[in-house]
JSON list of C-alpha atoms in Angstrom, two decimals:
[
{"chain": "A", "resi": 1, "resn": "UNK", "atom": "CA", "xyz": [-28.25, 20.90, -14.18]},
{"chain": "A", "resi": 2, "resn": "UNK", "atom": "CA", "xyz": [-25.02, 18.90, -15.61]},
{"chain": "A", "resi": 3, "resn": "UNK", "atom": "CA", "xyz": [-25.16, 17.94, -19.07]},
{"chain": "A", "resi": 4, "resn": "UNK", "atom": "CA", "xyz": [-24.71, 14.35, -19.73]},
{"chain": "A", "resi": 5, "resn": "UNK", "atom": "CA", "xyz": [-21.54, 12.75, -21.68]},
{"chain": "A", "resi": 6, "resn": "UNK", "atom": "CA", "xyz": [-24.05, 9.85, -22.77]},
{"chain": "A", "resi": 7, "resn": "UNK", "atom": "CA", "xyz": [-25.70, 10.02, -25.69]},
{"chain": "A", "resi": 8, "resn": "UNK", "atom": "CA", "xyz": [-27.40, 6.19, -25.01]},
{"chain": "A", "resi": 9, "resn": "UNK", "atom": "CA", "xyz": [-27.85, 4.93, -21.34]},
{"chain": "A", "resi": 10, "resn": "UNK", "atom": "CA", "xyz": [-27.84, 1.30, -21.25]},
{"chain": "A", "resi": 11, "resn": "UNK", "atom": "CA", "xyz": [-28.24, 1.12, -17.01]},
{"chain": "A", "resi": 12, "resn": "UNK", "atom": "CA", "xyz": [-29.75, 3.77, -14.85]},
{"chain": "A", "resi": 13, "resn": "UNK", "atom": "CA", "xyz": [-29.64, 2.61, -11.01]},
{"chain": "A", "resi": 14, "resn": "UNK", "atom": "CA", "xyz": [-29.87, 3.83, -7.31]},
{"chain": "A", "resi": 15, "resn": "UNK", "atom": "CA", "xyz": [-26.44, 3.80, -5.41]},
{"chain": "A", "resi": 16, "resn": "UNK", "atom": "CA", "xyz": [-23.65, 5.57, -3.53]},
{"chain": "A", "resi": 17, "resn": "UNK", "atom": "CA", "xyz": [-20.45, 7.04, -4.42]},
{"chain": "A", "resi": 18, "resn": "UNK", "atom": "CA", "xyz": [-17.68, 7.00, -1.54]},
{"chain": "A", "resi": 19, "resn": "UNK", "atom": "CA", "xyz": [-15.78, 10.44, -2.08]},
{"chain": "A", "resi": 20, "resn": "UNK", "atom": "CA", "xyz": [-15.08, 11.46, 0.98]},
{"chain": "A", "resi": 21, "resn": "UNK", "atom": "CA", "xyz": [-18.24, 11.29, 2.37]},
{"chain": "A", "resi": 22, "resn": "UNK", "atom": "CA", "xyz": [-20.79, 8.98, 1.17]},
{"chain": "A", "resi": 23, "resn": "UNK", "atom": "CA", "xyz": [-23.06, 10.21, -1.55]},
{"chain": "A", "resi": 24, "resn": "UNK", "atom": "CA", "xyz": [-26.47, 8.82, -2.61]},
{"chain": "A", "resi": 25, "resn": "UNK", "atom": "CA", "xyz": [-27.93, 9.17, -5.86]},
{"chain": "A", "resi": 26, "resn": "UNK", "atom": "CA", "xyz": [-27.91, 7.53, -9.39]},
{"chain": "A", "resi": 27, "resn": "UNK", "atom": "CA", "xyz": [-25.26, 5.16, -11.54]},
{"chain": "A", "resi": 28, "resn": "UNK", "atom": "CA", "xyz": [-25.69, 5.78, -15.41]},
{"chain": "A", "resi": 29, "resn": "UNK", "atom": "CA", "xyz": [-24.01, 3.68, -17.61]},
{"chain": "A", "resi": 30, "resn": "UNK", "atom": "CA", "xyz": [-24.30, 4.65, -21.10]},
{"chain": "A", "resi": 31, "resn": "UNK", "atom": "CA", "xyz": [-22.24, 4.71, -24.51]},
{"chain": "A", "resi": 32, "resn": "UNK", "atom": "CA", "xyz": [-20.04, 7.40, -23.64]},
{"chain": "A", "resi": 33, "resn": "UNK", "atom": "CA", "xyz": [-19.06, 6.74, -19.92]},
{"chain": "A", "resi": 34, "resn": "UNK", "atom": "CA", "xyz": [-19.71, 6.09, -16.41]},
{"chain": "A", "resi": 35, "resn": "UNK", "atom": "CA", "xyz": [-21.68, 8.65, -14.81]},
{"chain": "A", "resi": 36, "resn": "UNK", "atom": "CA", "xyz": [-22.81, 9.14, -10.92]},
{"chain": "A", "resi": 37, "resn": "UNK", "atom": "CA", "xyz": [-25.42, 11.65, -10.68]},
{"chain": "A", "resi": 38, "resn": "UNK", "atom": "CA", "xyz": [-25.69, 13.45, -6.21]},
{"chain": "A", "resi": 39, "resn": "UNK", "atom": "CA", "xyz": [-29.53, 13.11, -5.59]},
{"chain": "A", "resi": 40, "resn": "UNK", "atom": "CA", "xyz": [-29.54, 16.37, -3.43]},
{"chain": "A", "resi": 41, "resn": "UNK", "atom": "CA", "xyz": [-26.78, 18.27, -4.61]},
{"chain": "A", "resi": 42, "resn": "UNK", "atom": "CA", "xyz": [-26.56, 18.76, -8.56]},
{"chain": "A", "resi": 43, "resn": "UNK", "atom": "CA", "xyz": [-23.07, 20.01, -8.30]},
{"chain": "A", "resi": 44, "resn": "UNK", "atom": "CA", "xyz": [-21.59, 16.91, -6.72]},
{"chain": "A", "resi": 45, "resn": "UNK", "atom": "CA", "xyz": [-21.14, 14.59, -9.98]},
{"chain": "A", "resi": 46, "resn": "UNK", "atom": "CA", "xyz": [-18.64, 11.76, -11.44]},
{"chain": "A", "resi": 47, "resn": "UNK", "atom": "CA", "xyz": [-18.38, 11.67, -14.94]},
{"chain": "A", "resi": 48, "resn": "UNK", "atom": "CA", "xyz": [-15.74, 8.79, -16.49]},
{"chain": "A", "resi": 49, "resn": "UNK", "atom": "CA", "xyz": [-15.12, 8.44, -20.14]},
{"chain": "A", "resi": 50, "resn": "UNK", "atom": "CA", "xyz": [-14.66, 4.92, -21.12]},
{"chain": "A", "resi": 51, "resn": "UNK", "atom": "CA", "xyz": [-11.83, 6.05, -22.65]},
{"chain": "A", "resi": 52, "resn": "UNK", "atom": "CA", "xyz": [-10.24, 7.15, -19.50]},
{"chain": "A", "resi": 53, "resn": "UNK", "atom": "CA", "xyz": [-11.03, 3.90, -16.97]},
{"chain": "A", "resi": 54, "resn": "UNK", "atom": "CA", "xyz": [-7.84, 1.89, -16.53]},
{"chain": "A", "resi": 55, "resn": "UNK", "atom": "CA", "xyz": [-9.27, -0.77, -14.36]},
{"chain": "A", "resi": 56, "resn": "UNK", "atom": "CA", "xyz": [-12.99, -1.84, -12.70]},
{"chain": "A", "resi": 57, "resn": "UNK", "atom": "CA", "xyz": [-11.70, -3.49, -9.10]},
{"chain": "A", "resi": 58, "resn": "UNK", "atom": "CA", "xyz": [-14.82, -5.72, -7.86]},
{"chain": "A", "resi": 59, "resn": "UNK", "atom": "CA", "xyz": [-14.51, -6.75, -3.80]},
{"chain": "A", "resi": 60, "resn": "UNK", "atom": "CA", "xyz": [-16.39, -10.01, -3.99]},
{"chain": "A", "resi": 61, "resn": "UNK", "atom": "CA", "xyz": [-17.19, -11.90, -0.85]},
{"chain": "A", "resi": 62, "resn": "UNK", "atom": "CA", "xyz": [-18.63, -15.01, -0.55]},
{"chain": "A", "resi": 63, "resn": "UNK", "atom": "CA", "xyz": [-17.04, -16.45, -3.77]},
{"chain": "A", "resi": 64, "resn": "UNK", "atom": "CA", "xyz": [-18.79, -14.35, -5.88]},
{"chain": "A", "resi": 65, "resn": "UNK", "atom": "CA", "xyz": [-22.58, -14.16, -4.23]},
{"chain": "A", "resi": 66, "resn": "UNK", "atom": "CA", "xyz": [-22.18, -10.74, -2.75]},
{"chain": "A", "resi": 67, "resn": "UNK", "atom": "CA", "xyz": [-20.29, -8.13, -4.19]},
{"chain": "A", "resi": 68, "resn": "UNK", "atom": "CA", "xyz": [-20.27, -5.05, -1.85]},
{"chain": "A", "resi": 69, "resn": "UNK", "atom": "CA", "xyz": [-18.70, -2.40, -3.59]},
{"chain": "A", "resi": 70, "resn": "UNK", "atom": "CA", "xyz": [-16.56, -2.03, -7.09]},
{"chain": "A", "resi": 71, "resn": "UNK", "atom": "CA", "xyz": [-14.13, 0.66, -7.67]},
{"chain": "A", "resi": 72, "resn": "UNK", "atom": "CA", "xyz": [-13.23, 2.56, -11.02]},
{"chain": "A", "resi": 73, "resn": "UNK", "atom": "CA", "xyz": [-9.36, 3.42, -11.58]},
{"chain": "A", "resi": 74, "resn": "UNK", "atom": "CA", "xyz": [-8.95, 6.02, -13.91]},
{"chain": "A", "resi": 75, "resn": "UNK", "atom": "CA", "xyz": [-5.66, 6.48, -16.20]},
{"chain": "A", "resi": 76, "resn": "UNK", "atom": "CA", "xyz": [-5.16, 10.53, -14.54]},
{"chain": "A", "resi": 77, "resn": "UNK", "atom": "CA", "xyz": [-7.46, 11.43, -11.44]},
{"chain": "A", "resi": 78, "resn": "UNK", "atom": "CA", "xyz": [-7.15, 8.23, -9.14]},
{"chain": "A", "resi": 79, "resn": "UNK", "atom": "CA", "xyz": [-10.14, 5.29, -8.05]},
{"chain": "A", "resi": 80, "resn": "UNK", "atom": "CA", "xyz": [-13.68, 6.21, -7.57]},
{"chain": "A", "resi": 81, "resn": "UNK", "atom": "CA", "xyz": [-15.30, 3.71, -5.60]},
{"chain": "A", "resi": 82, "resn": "UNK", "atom": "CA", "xyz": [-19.25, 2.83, -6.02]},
{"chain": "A", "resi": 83, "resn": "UNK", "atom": "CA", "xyz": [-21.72, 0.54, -4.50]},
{"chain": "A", "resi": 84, "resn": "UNK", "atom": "CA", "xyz": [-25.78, -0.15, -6.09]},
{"chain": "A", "resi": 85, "resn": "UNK", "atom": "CA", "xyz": [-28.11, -1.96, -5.61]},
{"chain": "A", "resi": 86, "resn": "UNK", "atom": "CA", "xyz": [-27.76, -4.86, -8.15]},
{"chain": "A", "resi": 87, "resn": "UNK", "atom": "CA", "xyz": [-23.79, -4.25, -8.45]},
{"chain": "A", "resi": 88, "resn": "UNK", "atom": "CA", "xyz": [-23.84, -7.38, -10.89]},
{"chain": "A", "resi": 89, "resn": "UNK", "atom": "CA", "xyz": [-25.71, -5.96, -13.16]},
{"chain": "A", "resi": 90, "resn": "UNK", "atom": "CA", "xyz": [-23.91, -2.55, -13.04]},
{"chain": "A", "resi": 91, "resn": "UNK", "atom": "CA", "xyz": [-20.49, -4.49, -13.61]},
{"chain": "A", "resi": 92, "resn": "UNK", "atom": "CA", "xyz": [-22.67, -6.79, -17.15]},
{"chain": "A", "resi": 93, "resn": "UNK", "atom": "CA", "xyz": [-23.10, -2.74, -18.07]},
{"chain": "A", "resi": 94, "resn": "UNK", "atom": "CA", "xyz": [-19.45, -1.84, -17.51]},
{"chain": "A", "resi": 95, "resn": "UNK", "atom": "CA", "xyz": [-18.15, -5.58, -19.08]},
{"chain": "A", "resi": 96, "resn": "UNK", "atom": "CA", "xyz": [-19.84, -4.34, -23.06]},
{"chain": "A", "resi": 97, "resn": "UNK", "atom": "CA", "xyz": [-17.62, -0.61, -22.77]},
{"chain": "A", "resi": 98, "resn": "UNK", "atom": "CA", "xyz": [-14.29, -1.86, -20.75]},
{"chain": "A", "resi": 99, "resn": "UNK", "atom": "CA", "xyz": [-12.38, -4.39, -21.75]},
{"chain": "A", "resi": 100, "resn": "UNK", "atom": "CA", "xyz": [-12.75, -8.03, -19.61]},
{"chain": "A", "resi": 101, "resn": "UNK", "atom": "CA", "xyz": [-9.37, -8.15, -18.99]},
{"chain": "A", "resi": 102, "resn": "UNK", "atom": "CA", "xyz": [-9.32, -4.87, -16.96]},
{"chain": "A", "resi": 103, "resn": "UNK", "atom": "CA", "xyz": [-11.54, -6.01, -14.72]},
{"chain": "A", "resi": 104, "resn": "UNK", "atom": "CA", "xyz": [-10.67, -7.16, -11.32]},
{"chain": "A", "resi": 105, "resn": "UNK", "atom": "CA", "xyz": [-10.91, -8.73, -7.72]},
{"chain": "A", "resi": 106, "resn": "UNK", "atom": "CA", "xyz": [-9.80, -6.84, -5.08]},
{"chain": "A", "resi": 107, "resn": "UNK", "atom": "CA", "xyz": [-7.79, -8.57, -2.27]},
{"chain": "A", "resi": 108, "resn": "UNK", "atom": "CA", "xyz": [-9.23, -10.37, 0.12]},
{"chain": "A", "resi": 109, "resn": "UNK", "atom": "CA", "xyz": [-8.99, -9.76, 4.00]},
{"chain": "A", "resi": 110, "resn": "UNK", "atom": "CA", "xyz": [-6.75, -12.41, 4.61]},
{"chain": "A", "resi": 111, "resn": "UNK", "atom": "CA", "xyz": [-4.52, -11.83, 1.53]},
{"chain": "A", "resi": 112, "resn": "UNK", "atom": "CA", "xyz": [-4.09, -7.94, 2.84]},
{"chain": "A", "resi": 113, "resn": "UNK", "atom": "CA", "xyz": [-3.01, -9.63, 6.13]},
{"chain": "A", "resi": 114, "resn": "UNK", "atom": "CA", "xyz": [-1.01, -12.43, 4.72]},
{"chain": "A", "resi": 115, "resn": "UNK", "atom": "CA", "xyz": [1.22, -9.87, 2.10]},
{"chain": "A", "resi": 116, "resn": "UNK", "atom": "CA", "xyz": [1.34, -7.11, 5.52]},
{"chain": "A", "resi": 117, "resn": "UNK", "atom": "CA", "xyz": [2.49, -10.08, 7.66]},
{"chain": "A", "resi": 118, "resn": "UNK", "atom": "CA", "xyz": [5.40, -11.02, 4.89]},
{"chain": "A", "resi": 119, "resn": "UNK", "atom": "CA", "xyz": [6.15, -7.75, 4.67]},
{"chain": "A", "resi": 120, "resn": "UNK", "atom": "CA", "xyz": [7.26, -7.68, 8.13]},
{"chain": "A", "resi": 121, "resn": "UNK", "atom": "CA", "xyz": [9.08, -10.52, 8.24]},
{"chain": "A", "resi": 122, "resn": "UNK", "atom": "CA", "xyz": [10.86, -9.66, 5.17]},
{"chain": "A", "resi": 123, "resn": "UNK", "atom": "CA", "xyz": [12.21, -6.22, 6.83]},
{"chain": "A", "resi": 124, "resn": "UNK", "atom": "CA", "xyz": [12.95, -8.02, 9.97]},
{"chain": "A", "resi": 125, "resn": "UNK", "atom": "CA", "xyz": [15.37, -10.26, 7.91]},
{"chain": "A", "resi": 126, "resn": "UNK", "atom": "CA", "xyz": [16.53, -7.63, 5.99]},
{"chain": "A", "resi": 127, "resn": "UNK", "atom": "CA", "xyz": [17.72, -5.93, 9.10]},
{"chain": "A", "resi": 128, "resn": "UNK", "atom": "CA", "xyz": [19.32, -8.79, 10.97]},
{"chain": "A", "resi": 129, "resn": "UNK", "atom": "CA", "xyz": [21.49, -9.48, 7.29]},
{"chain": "A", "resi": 130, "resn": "UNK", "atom": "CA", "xyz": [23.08, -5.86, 7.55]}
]
């Protein structure tokens, strides 16, 4: 069994960790980090120190009514990305340990297409000017 960084867990909830494959088991959200516990397979585990999360990305849809998934970047080993059950909850956990500031919305659809589309354009131009 994997010893926990937490010596105070403030949220405990069901949900699914998208590393590689998806993984099902538990969020816990305590005083010492983010943990994400594999419900079948004890060695498959994510253990964050607050100390080491850089930014929490949220994807909200629906102006903030649904909030499908939220994503942990750390300062050294890249994003994690999460969803639960009651994400805003999970993300009130995260808000006491990480600073407000750090936390973010993802892009939208359209502005991914928008930027991608002036992107294009831009190196279009860029070629015709040589």
């Amino acid at each position: 069994m994997v010893q926990s960084i937490n010596t105070k867990v403030d949220l405990t909830i069901d949900a699914t960790a998208y590393t590689g494959l998806t993984d099902y088991g538990k969020i816990m959200i305590g005083d010492k980090g983010f943990e994400f516990f594999n419900s079948r397979d004890v060695r498959k585990f994510v253990q964050i120190p607050w100390e080491e999360v850089d930014q929490v990305i949220v994807s909200v849809m629906l102006k903030g009514k649904w909030i499908p998934r939220y994503a942990i970047k750390t300062k050294r080993n890249g994003t994690y990305t999460f969803a639960s059950k009651k994400p805003k909850d999970v993300l009130r956990a995260i808000r006491v340990y990480v600073d407000p500031a750090n936390m973010v919305s993802s892009l939208s659809f359209f502005d991914v297409m928008k930027r991608s589309f002036k992107s294009i354009f831009s190196k279009k131009k860029n070629k015709q000017a040589k």
